[in-house]
Tab-separated table of C-alpha atoms in Angstrom:
chain	number	residue	atom	x	y	z
A	6	MET	CA	8.499	-2.932	-6.362
A	7	ILE	CA	12.572	-4.681	-6.437
A	8	PRO	CA	14.160	-3.753	-9.590
A	9	PRO	CA	14.399	-5.597	-12.451
A	10	LYS	CA	18.196	-7.217	-12.403
A	11	ASP	CA	18.951	-7.064	-16.222
A	12	LYS	CA	17.969	-3.505	-16.599
A	13	PRO	CA	20.517	-0.677	-15.395
A	14	LEU	CA	19.577	0.480	-12.451
A	15	TRP	CA	18.769	4.388	-13.396
A	16	CYS	CA	16.681	2.967	-16.626
A	17	ASP	CA	14.296	1.434	-14.239
A	18	ILE	CA	14.330	3.937	-11.704
A	19	ALA	CA	13.301	6.849	-14.460
A	20	PHE	CA	10.987	5.097	-15.870
A	21	ARG	CA	9.398	4.034	-12.613
A	22	MET	CA	9.192	7.450	-12.127
A	23	LEU	CA	7.329	8.377	-14.878
A	24	MET	CA	4.528	5.098	-14.525
A	25	ASN	CA	4.041	6.654	-10.971
A	26	THR	CA	4.004	10.395	-11.764
A	27	VAL	CA	1.055	9.250	-14.371
A	28	SER	CA	-1.166	6.577	-12.307
A	29	TYR	CA	-0.001	9.001	-9.124
A	30	PRO	CA	-3.994	10.154	-8.854
A	31	ILE	CA	-4.963	6.730	-8.793
A	32	GLU	CA	-2.641	5.670	-5.943
A	33	TYR	CA	-3.735	9.484	-4.538
A	34	GLY	CA	-7.654	8.309	-4.650
A	35	LYS	CA	-6.396	4.656	-3.405
A	36	VAL	CA	-4.494	5.619	-0.147
A	37	LEU	CA	-7.553	7.918	0.986
A	38	ILE	CA	-9.553	5.098	0.644
A	39	GLN	CA	-7.348	2.620	2.385
A	40	ILE	CA	-7.667	5.209	5.682
A	41	GLY	CA	-11.299	5.102	5.251
A	42	TYR	CA	-11.959	8.297	3.979
A	43	GLU	CA	-14.907	8.446	1.920
A	44	PRO	CA	-16.147	11.335	1.126
A	45	ILE	CA	-19.565	9.849	-1.365
A	46	PRO	CA	-21.642	8.053	1.387
A	47	PRO	CA	-22.698	4.390	-0.667
A	48	ARG	CA	-26.032	4.339	-3.153
A	49	PRO	CA	-28.417	1.599	-2.495
A	50	THR	CA	-27.844	-1.306	-5.248
A	51	THR	CA	-27.975	-4.984	-6.420
A	52	THR	CA	-25.272	-6.907	-6.896
A	53	LEU	CA	-24.859	-9.079	-9.571
A	54	PHE	CA	-26.883	-11.972	-8.036
A	55	GLY	CA	-29.423	-9.429	-6.874
A	56	LYS	CA	-28.115	-9.507	-3.389
A	57	PRO	CA	-28.935	-5.592	-1.636
A	58	ALA	CA	-25.827	-4.000	-1.593
A	59	LEU	CA	-24.143	-0.495	-1.044
A	60	ALA	CA	-21.935	0.847	-3.295
A	61	LEU	CA	-18.947	2.889	-3.398
A	62	PRO	CA	-17.396	5.742	-6.084
A	63	ASN	CA	-15.465	3.963	-7.855
A	64	ILE	CA	-11.417	4.875	-8.158
A	65	PHE	CA	-12.150	7.505	-11.216
A	66	GLN	CA	-15.375	9.148	-9.499
A	67	TYR	CA	-13.100	9.144	-6.554
A	68	VAL	CA	-9.657	11.307	-8.113
A	69	ILE	CA	-12.129	13.647	-10.318
A	70	TYR	CA	-13.726	14.327	-6.341
A	71	ILE	CA	-10.017	15.392	-5.846
A	72	LYS	CA	-9.870	16.528	-8.162
A	73	ASN	CA	-12.994	18.615	-7.997
A	74	VAL	CA	-12.345	20.020	-4.404
A	75	ASP	CA	-8.176	20.714	-5.295
A	76	GLY	CA	-7.932	21.025	-9.025
A	77	PHE	CA	-5.610	19.323	-11.296
A	78	THR	CA	-2.376	19.865	-9.022
A	79	GLY	CA	-4.240	19.097	-5.903
A	80	CYS	CA	-4.357	15.258	-7.215
A	81	TYR	CA	-0.523	15.349	-6.832
A	82	ARG	CA	0.016	16.212	-3.377
A	83	GLY	CA	2.648	13.923	-1.562
A	84	LEU	CA	4.215	13.383	-4.949
A	85	ILE	CA	7.865	14.222	-4.590
A	86	PRO	CA	8.397	12.669	-1.284
A	87	LYS	CA	7.357	9.211	-3.440
A	88	LEU	CA	9.429	9.372	-5.884
A	89	CYS	CA	12.282	10.338	-3.356
A	90	ALA	CA	11.333	7.124	-1.235
A	91	TYR	CA	11.044	5.450	-5.020
A	92	THR	CA	14.758	6.186	-5.791
A	93	VAL	CA	15.803	5.880	-1.830
A	94	SER	CA	14.522	1.860	-2.218
A	95	ALA	CA	15.716	0.903	-5.554
A	96	THR	CA	19.227	2.299	-4.654
A	97	ALA	CA	19.291	0.589	-1.237
A	98	PHE	CA	18.347	-2.851	-2.807
A	99	GLU	CA	20.386	-2.854	-5.642
A	100	LYS	CA	23.180	-2.056	-3.630
A	101	THR	CA	23.083	-4.359	-0.868
A	102	SER	CA	22.139	-7.224	-2.528
A	103	LYS	CA	25.328	-6.931	-4.818
A	104	SER	CA	27.121	-6.527	-1.903
A	105	ILE	CA	25.741	-10.157	-0.240
A	106	LYS	CA	28.257	-12.681	-1.477
A	107	PHE	CA	27.939	-16.404	-0.650
A	108	LYS	CA	31.186	-18.623	-1.134
A	109	ASP	CA	29.576	-21.472	-2.431
A	110	GLU	CA	26.469	-20.225	-3.899
A	111	PRO	CA	25.884	-21.940	-7.341
A	112	SER	CA	26.349	-19.719	-10.694
A	113	LYS	CA	24.726	-21.496	-13.232
A	114	ASP	CA	20.964	-21.932	-14.315
A	115	ASP	CA	21.886	-25.916	-15.463
A	116	LEU	CA	22.605	-27.236	-12.119
A	117	GLU	CA	21.114	-30.656	-9.897
A	118	GLU	CA	18.289	-30.541	-7.946
A	119	SER	CA	20.025	-30.066	-4.592
A	120	GLN	CA	22.587	-26.978	-6.097
A	121	LYS	CA	19.281	-25.232	-7.476
A	122	ARG	CA	17.715	-25.434	-4.283
A	123	LYS	CA	20.505	-23.833	-2.800
A	124	LYS	CA	20.648	-21.247	-4.942
A	125	CYS	CA	17.404	-20.679	-4.663
A	126	ILE	CA	17.840	-20.098	-1.299
A	127	TYR	CA	20.128	-17.900	-1.424
A	128	GLU	CA	18.781	-15.783	-3.738
A	129	PHE	CA	15.710	-15.743	-1.865
A	130	ILE	CA	18.711	-14.359	1.510
A	131	ARG	CA	19.819	-11.988	-0.909
A	132	ASP	CA	16.419	-10.763	-1.982
A	133	LEU	CA	14.740	-10.552	1.429
A	134	ILE	CA	17.853	-8.147	3.451
A	135	SER	CA	18.073	-6.845	0.029
A	136	ARG	CA	13.764	-5.543	0.793
A	137	MET	CA	13.700	-5.002	4.236
A	138	ILE	CA	17.107	-2.466	3.893
A	139	GLY	CA	15.558	-0.926	1.029
A	140	ILE	CA	12.049	-0.518	3.097
A	141	ILE	CA	13.599	0.481	5.835
A	142	ILE	CA	15.948	3.562	4.656
A	143	SER	CA	13.249	4.675	2.319
A	144	HIS	CA	9.781	4.195	5.020
A	145	PRO	CA	10.263	7.892	6.502
A	146	LEU	CA	10.277	9.140	3.219
A	147	ASP	CA	6.850	7.517	2.181
A	148	VAL	CA	5.515	8.239	6.023
A	149	ILE	CA	5.500	11.698	4.752
A	150	ALA	CA	4.102	11.212	1.130
A	151	LEU	CA	1.053	9.656	3.426
A	152	ARG	CA	0.607	12.263	5.751
A	153	MET	CA	0.778	14.771	2.939
A	154	MET	CA	-2.036	12.784	1.012
A	155	ALA	CA	-4.127	12.680	4.454
A	156	GLN	CA	-4.043	16.279	5.190
A	157	PHE	CA	-7.279	15.645	2.798
A	158	VAL	CA	-9.296	14.627	4.583
A	159	GLY	CA	-9.675	17.676	7.009
A	160	GLY	CA	-7.691	20.066	4.330
A	161	GLU	CA	-4.754	20.634	6.588
A	162	THR	CA	-1.435	22.441	5.397
A	163	LYS	CA	0.918	20.650	8.614
A	164	TYR	CA	2.473	18.441	5.885
A	165	ASN	CA	3.783	21.472	3.335
A	166	GLY	CA	7.021	20.741	1.949
A	167	LEU	CA	10.065	17.674	1.941
A	168	PHE	CA	11.920	19.630	4.476
A	169	ARG	CA	9.055	20.715	6.492
A	170	SER	CA	7.703	17.613	6.879
A	171	PHE	CA	10.688	15.609	8.770
A	172	VAL	CA	10.394	18.424	11.076
A	173	GLU	CA	6.652	17.904	11.737
A	174	VAL	CA	6.387	13.663	11.611
A	175	TYR	CA	9.032	15.170	14.648
A	176	LYS	CA	7.213	17.211	16.445
A	177	ALA	CA	4.000	15.036	16.037
A	178	ASN	CA	5.566	11.728	17.145
A	179	GLY	CA	9.269	11.673	17.881
A	180	ILE	CA	12.032	9.782	16.352
A	181	MET	CA	9.342	7.264	15.949
A	182	GLY	CA	6.903	8.847	13.985
A	183	TYR	CA	8.833	8.091	10.865
A	184	TYR	CA	9.019	4.385	11.345
A	185	ALA	CA	5.099	4.885	12.049
A	186	GLY	CA	3.574	1.808	10.364
A	187	LEU	CA	7.308	0.065	9.474
A	188	LEU	CA	6.248	-3.412	10.813
A	189	PRO	CA	2.911	-4.964	9.021
A	190	ARG	CA	4.805	-3.222	6.121
A	191	LEU	CA	7.980	-5.364	6.777
A	192	ILE	CA	5.779	-8.420	7.391
A	193	GLY	CA	4.131	-7.960	4.139
A	194	ASN	CA	6.495	-7.832	2.281
A	195	ALA	CA	8.651	-10.447	3.717
A	196	ALA	CA	5.695	-12.946	3.316
A	197	GLY	CA	5.400	-11.649	-0.456
A	198	LEU	CA	8.660	-12.580	-0.841
A	199	VAL	CA	8.255	-15.929	0.892
A	200	ILE	CA	4.678	-16.796	-1.777
A	201	VAL	CA	7.100	-15.402	-4.786
A	202	SER	CA	9.993	-17.596	-3.915
A	203	SER	CA	8.777	-20.703	-3.213
A	204	SER	CA	5.728	-20.576	-5.726
A	205	THR	CA	8.762	-19.901	-8.575
A	206	TYR	CA	10.653	-22.572	-6.944
A	207	ALA	CA	7.866	-25.378	-7.079
A	208	ILE	CA	6.422	-24.594	-10.405
A	209	ASP	CA	9.621	-24.126	-12.082
A	210	LYS	CA	10.217	-27.649	-10.937
A	211	PHE	CA	6.650	-28.976	-11.973
A	212	ILE	CA	6.308	-27.055	-14.862
A	213	LYS	CA	9.117	-25.367	-16.212
A	214	ASN	CA	8.375	-23.107	-19.529
A	215	ASP	CA	4.732	-22.316	-18.781
A	216	ARG	CA	4.582	-18.704	-17.964
A	217	GLU	CA	0.146	-18.659	-18.086
A	218	LEU	CA	0.901	-21.112	-15.335
A	219	ARG	CA	2.743	-18.429	-12.847
A	220	PRO	CA	0.148	-16.271	-10.783
A	221	TYR	CA	2.104	-16.361	-7.334
A	222	ALA	CA	2.990	-12.048	-7.403
A	223	PHE	CA	-0.873	-11.654	-7.648
A	224	ILE	CA	-1.814	-14.197	-5.701
A	225	ALA	CA	1.174	-12.779	-2.994
A	226	THR	CA	-0.325	-9.495	-3.349
A	227	THR	CA	-3.859	-10.341	-2.410
A	228	ILE	CA	-2.794	-12.152	0.724
A	229	THR	CA	-0.310	-9.916	1.687
A	230	TYR	CA	-2.651	-6.668	0.588
A	231	PRO	CA	-4.072	-6.267	4.530
A	232	PHE	CA	-0.759	-5.439	5.987
A	233	LEU	CA	-0.045	-2.889	3.610
A	234	VAL	CA	-3.679	-1.179	4.983
A	235	ILE	CA	-2.862	-1.205	8.010
A	236	SER	CA	0.472	0.284	7.340
A	237	HIS	CA	-1.030	2.831	5.789
A	238	CYS	CA	-3.155	3.387	8.250
A	239	MET	CA	-0.516	3.150	11.021
A	240	ALA	CA	1.180	6.106	8.784
A	241	VAL	CA	-1.011	8.549	9.761
A	242	ASN	CA	-2.916	7.309	12.656
A	243	ASN	CA	-2.534	9.928	15.808
A	244	CYS	CA	-0.525	11.910	14.191
A	245	GLY	CA	-2.383	16.010	14.457
A	246	LEU	CA	-4.363	15.236	11.285
A	247	ILE	CA	-8.173	14.527	11.252
A	248	ALA	CA	-7.604	11.698	8.885
A	249	GLY	CA	-5.590	9.812	12.030
A	250	LEU	CA	-8.136	10.902	14.725
A	251	PRO	CA	-11.004	10.131	15.853
A	252	PRO	CA	-13.857	10.013	14.069
A	253	GLN	CA	-12.469	9.235	11.269
A	254	MET	CA	-9.749	7.261	12.725
A	255	PRO	CA	-9.591	5.089	15.965
A	256	ILE	CA	-6.509	5.825	18.098
A	257	TYR	CA	-4.305	3.066	17.802
A	258	ASN	CA	-2.087	1.738	20.484
A	259	SER	CA	-0.233	-0.600	18.241
A	260	TRP	CA	-0.755	-2.054	14.210
A	261	LEU	CA	-1.967	-5.140	16.118
A	262	ASP	CA	-5.117	-3.210	17.276
A	263	CYS	CA	-4.989	-1.384	13.886
A	264	LEU	CA	-5.045	-5.047	12.694
A	265	SER	CA	-8.132	-6.421	15.060
A	266	HIS	CA	-10.518	-3.236	14.866
A	267	LEU	CA	-10.278	-3.625	11.137
A	268	TRP	CA	-10.575	-7.213	11.253
A	269	SER	CA	-13.830	-6.775	13.357
A	270	THR	CA	-14.995	-4.020	11.100
A	271	ASN	CA	-14.171	-5.579	7.323
A	272	GLN	CA	-12.018	-3.357	6.564
A	273	LEU	CA	-8.659	-4.899	5.889
A	274	LYS	CA	-9.141	-5.120	1.895
A	275	ARG	CA	-10.860	-1.907	1.696
A	276	GLY	CA	-9.306	-0.155	-1.586
A	277	ASN	CA	-7.749	-4.125	-3.169
A	278	SER	CA	-11.111	-3.274	-5.446
A	279	LEU	CA	-11.233	0.016	-7.470
A	280	LEU	CA	-14.213	-0.577	-10.063
A	281	TRP	CA	-16.660	-2.564	-8.312
A	282	ARG	CA	-16.800	-1.118	-4.388
A	283	TYR	CA	-18.934	-2.223	-1.783
A	284	TYR	CA	-19.711	-0.635	1.703
A	285	THR	CA	-18.651	-3.756	3.561
A	286	GLY	CA	-18.499	-1.930	7.573
A	287	PRO	CA	-21.748	-2.262	9.618
A	288	GLN	CA	-24.583	-2.118	8.204
A	289	VAL	CA	-28.443	-2.698	9.154
A	290	LEU	CA	-31.409	-3.519	6.061
A	291	ILE	CA	-34.703	-1.483	6.877
A	292	ASN	CA	-37.842	-1.565	5.032
A	293	GLY	CA	-35.614	-3.538	2.302
A	294	LYS	CA	-32.388	-1.259	2.235
A	295	LEU	CA	-29.571	-1.093	3.751
A	296	ILE	CA	-27.881	1.706	5.829
A	297	PRO	CA	-24.593	1.970	7.109
A	298	LEU	CA	-24.223	2.357	10.422
A	299	ASN	CA	-21.056	3.930	10.860
A	300	LYS	CA	-21.829	7.047	8.723
A	301	TYR	CA	-19.363	9.355	10.003
A	302	ASN	CA	-16.612	9.361	7.750
A	303	PHE	CA	-19.447	10.216	5.044
A	304	HIS	CA	-18.708	14.041	4.306
A	305	LEU	CA	-21.170	14.832	2.085
A	306	GLN	CA	-24.864	14.573	1.705
A	307	SER	CA	-26.044	11.919	-1.058
A	308	THR	CA	-27.293	13.110	-4.323
A	309	THR	CA	-28.973	10.310	-5.433
């Protein structure tokens, strides 16, 4: 997330670190869902329209499961590198943004249409470069955080401690391991910024003061969400953890291979809905009941 420009950097970082810490168990559970780990089998149910479906536990039930297995502190696996990643990214964004200057950039808000367009383009270029640099610099820390979280699947302790984890990433995947999943993350963020910037310009031009008609940030997040899922899967894929190896996850040759597989199994949106979750993978209807075909990633017997 880009730090607001009207707040001091240290103030924004402190606030975001507090919010990230409070909400971290939910983020943790969401990451496990994104990489395809479902410890509780789905139960037969029906949708609002009466259609048979397989319901998965909501995010709060998921977090309770994590707590029951790992305890309260276990709900905070990977928190330290995640906070470090945000701090590094926010600092890099701020410093880069301030260092990028354009000689003929308009400085006033009350401008003619051509000047507004030029100002919008310059701001987009500045934000894009700053965001990409922030992501690239902080990505190794995000990889470590994701792998610490993914250890929950197999109960490993390979990635334990920040400095030890840096060594473990290199041992597992070499230098490229620090940037596993980087490309889809960059593409997703760039696409999101394009949507937000172009929508901001268009809506400011035609609907100047109606902020309630500006859902472009939500739309951008929804459209680019699959890239986040792919990035997280690639960050843990084939890294020596059960979470990133068959049968839990296929070994992907590239992020495009991951995209193709998730697309074919209708899994690109997993984790997008946290309260009403339905199993959308391969399934078959037998005697009026839906049965999931790939049960390998359901690690508990059904209690219903």
